[in-house]
C-alpha positions as a LaTeX table, in Angstrom:
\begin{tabular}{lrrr}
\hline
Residue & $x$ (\AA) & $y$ (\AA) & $z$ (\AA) \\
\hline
Unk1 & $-114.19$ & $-54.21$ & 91.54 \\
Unk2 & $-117.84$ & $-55.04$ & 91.55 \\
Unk3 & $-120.74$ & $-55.77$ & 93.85 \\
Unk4 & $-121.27$ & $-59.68$ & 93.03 \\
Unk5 & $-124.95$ & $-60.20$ & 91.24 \\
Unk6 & $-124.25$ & $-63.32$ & 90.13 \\
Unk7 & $-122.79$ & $-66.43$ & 92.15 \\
Unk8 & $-119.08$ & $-66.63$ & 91.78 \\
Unk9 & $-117.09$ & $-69.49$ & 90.97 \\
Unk10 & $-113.87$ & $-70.94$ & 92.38 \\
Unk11 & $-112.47$ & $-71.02$ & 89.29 \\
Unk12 & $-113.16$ & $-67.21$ & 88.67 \\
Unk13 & $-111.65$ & $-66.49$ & 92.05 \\
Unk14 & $-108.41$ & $-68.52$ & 91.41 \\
Unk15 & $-108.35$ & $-66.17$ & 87.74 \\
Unk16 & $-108.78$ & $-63.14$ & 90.05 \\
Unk17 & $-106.34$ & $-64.14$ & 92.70 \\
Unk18 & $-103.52$ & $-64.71$ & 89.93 \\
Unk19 & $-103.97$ & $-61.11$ & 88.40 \\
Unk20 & $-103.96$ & $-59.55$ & 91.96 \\
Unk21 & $-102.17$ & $-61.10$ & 94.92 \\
Unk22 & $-101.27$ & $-64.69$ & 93.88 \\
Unk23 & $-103.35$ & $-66.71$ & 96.25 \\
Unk24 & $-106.22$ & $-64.32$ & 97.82 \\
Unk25 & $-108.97$ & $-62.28$ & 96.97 \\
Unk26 & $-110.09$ & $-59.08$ & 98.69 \\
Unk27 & $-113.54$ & $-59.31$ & 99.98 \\
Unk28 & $-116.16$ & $-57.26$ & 101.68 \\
Unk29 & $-119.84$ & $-58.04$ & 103.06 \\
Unk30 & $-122.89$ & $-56.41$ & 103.84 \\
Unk31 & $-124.78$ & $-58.91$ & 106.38 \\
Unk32 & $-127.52$ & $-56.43$ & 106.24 \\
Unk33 & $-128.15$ & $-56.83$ & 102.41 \\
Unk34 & $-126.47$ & $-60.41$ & 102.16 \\
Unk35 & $-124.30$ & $-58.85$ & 99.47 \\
Unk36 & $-120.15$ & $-59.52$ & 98.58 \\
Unk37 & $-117.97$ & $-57.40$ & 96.69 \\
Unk38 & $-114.84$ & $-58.72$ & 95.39 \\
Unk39 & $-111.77$ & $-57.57$ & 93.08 \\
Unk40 & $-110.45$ & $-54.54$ & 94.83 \\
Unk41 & $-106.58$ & $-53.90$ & 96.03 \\
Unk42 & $-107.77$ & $-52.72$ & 99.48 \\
Unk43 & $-110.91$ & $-53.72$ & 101.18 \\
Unk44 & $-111.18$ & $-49.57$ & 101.46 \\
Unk45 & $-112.25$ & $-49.21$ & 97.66 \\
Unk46 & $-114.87$ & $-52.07$ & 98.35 \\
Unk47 & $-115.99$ & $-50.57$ & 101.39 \\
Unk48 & $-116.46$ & $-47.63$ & 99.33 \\
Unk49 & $-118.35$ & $-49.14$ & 96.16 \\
Unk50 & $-120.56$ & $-50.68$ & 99.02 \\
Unk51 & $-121.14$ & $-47.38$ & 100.78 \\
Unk52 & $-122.48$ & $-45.25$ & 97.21 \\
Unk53 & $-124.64$ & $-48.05$ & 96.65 \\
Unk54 & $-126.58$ & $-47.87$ & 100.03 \\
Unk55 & $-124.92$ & $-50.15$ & 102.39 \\
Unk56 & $-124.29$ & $-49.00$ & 105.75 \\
Unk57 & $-120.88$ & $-48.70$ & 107.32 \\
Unk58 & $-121.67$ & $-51.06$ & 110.26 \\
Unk59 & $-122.74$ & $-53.81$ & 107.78 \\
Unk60 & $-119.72$ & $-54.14$ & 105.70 \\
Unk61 & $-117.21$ & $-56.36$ & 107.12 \\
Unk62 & $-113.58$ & $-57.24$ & 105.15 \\
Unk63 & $-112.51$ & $-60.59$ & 103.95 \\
Unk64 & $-109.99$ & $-62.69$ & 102.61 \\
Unk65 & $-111.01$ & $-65.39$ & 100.11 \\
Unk66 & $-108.16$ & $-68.45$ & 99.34 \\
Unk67 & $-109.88$ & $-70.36$ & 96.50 \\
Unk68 & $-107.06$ & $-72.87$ & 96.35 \\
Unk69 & $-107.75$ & $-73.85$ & 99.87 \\
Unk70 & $-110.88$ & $-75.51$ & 101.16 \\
Unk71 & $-112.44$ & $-75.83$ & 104.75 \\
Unk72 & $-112.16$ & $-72.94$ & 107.27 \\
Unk73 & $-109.25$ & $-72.13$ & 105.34 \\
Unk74 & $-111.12$ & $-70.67$ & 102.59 \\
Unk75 & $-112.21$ & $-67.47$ & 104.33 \\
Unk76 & $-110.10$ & $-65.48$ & 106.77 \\
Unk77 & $-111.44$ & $-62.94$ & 108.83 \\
Unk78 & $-108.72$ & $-60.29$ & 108.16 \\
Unk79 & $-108.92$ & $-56.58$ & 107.25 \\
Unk80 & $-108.34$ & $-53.01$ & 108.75 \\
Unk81 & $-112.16$ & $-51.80$ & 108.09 \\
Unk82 & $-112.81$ & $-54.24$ & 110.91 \\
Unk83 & $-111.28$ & $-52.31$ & 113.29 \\
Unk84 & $-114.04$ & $-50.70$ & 114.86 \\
Unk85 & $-114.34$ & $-50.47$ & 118.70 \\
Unk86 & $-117.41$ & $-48.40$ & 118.36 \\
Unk87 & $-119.21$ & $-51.64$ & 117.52 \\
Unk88 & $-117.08$ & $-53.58$ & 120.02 \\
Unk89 & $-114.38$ & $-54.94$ & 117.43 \\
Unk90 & $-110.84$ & $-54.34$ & 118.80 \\
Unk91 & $-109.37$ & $-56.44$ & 116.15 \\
Unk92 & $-108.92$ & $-56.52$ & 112.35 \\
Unk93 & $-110.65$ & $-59.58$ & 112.39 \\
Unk94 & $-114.47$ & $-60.24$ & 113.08 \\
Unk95 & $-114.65$ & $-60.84$ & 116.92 \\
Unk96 & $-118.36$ & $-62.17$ & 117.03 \\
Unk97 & $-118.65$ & $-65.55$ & 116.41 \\
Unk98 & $-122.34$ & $-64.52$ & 115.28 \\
Unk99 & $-121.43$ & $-61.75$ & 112.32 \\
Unk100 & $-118.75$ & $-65.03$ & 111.75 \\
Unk101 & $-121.56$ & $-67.29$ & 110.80 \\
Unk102 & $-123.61$ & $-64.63$ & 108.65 \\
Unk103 & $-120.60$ & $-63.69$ & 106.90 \\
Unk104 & $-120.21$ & $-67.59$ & 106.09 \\
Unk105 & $-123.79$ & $-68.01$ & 105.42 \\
Unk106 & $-123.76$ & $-65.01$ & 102.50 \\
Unk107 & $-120.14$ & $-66.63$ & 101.16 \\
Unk108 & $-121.88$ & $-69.54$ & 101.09 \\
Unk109 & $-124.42$ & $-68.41$ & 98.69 \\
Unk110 & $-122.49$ & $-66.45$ & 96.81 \\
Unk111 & $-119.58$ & $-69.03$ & 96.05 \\
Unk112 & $-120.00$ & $-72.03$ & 94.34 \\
Unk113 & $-117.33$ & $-74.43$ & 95.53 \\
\hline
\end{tabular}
């Protein structure tokens, strides 16, 4: 479980998917600090890490990287610390298309695909 200060590869995600779930990594941003966390069983523990270092809770939002898929595909928008209908997200998933894009944007920069 770490806060990522380096960019991550695919390759290191597909290592990390096959000692945890198979096929995904557990993910969590802060689009306030354009930071990702990865390598945690629950996005809880991440959310966590994330919180003692500083992040706020509104900034951190849970995701689910695929690295042996590509496209939209690679990210899904999936994870219980979503849930928050004090910020107006009713679902586990990220509702604004605008948090959406940021959370892509960070990825982006982060993962080298």
């Amino acid at each position: 479980m770490k806060i990522l200060n380096n960019i991550v590869t695919i390759e290191e995600l597909k290592k990390i998917a096959q000692e945890t779930f198979g096929d995904l990594v557990k993910a969590v941003v802060d689009v306030d600090r354009e930071l990702v966390a990865i390598d945690a069983e629950l996005h809880s523990d991440l959310e966590a890490l994330f919180l003692e270092d500083g992040s706020k809770q509104c900034s951190l939002w849970g995701i689910n990287f695929y690295p042996d898929l590509e496209g939209e595909d690679f990210v899904e928008f999936d994870s219980m610390i979503n849930l928050r209908p004090s910020q107006g997200n009713m679902t586990r998933g990220v509702d604004s298309k605008d948090i959406q894009t940021k959370i892509l944007d960070i990825t982006n920069k982060w993962v080298k695909r």
